[in-house]
Amino acid sequence: MYLAPIMIAAGLHKLHNYEDMVAWFGNADWGLGLPAPALMVSLAIFAELVGGISLLIGLAVRWFAIPLIISMAVAMMTVHWDHGWFAIAPGNPETSTAKVLADIGIPAAQRSLENSEEVGRRVAVAKSLLKDNGNYSWLTEKGSFVVLNNGIEFAATYLVMLLSLFFTGGGRFFSLDYWLKRHFWRDVEG
């Protein structure tokens, strides 16, 4: 159920901004450069909107997990891959989870730590500017300022959740799949 509102919101966003999405999907200069962008956007809307509703009510969960898995894989590769793992860039390399991987010699993790140093500098400058020129208390009342890195972290997490749904189904009691199977299985047995 956690994934349902995320997928529904993504599908609705694409639906309400259809022309802009088609332009972004298709444009190789400032967009994704995908072939047949109108078809791709339509498929993404169907997967995310109808699939999200399906996840919410637990109907055909395994079947709808397939296009959603594909959608997440495409998002990871075309939108998020070049930005690394983190969705929100860590601003302190000493507390970054990439430090453990950098310590064992993984080059991408070392680049992530270098990025963290730069993010930390930029966030410090932004906070200083806001403190000097704005109402910093009001601006940070609902949370601290961060740098959106737009990495694969969320898409990969959603993909793993969808893989779990594909292999296990929607579960018991809260899934229409469960109740339909139970009803029809009883008719077959009896």
PDB file of C-alpha atoms in Angstrom, residues 5 8 22 66 71 102 104 139 158 162 178-179:
ATOM      1  CA  PRO A   5       0.012   6.817  -3.589  1.00  0.00           C
ATOM      2  CA  ILE A   8      -0.773   7.249  -8.487  1.00  0.00           C
ATOM      3  CA  VAL A  22       5.983  14.064 -24.183  1.00  0.00           C
ATOM      4  CA  ILE A  66       5.609  -5.995 -14.084  1.00  0.00           C
ATOM      5  CA  SER A  71       8.878   1.928 -15.345  1.00  0.00           C
ATOM      6  CA  ALA A 102      34.920   4.339  -0.357  1.00  0.00           C
ATOM      7  CA  ILE A 104      37.087  -0.512   0.543  1.00  0.00           C
ATOM      8  CA  LEU A 139      12.368  29.288   6.155  1.00  0.00           C
ATOM      9  CA  TYR A 158      10.572   1.169  -5.185  1.00  0.00           C
ATOM     10  CA  LEU A 162       7.781  -4.078  -6.590  1.00  0.00           C
ATOM     11  CA  TYR A 178      -6.664 -12.973  -1.855  1.00  0.00           C
ATOM     12  CA  TRP A 179     -10.444 -12.742  -1.506  1.00  0.00           C
TER      13      TRP A 179
END
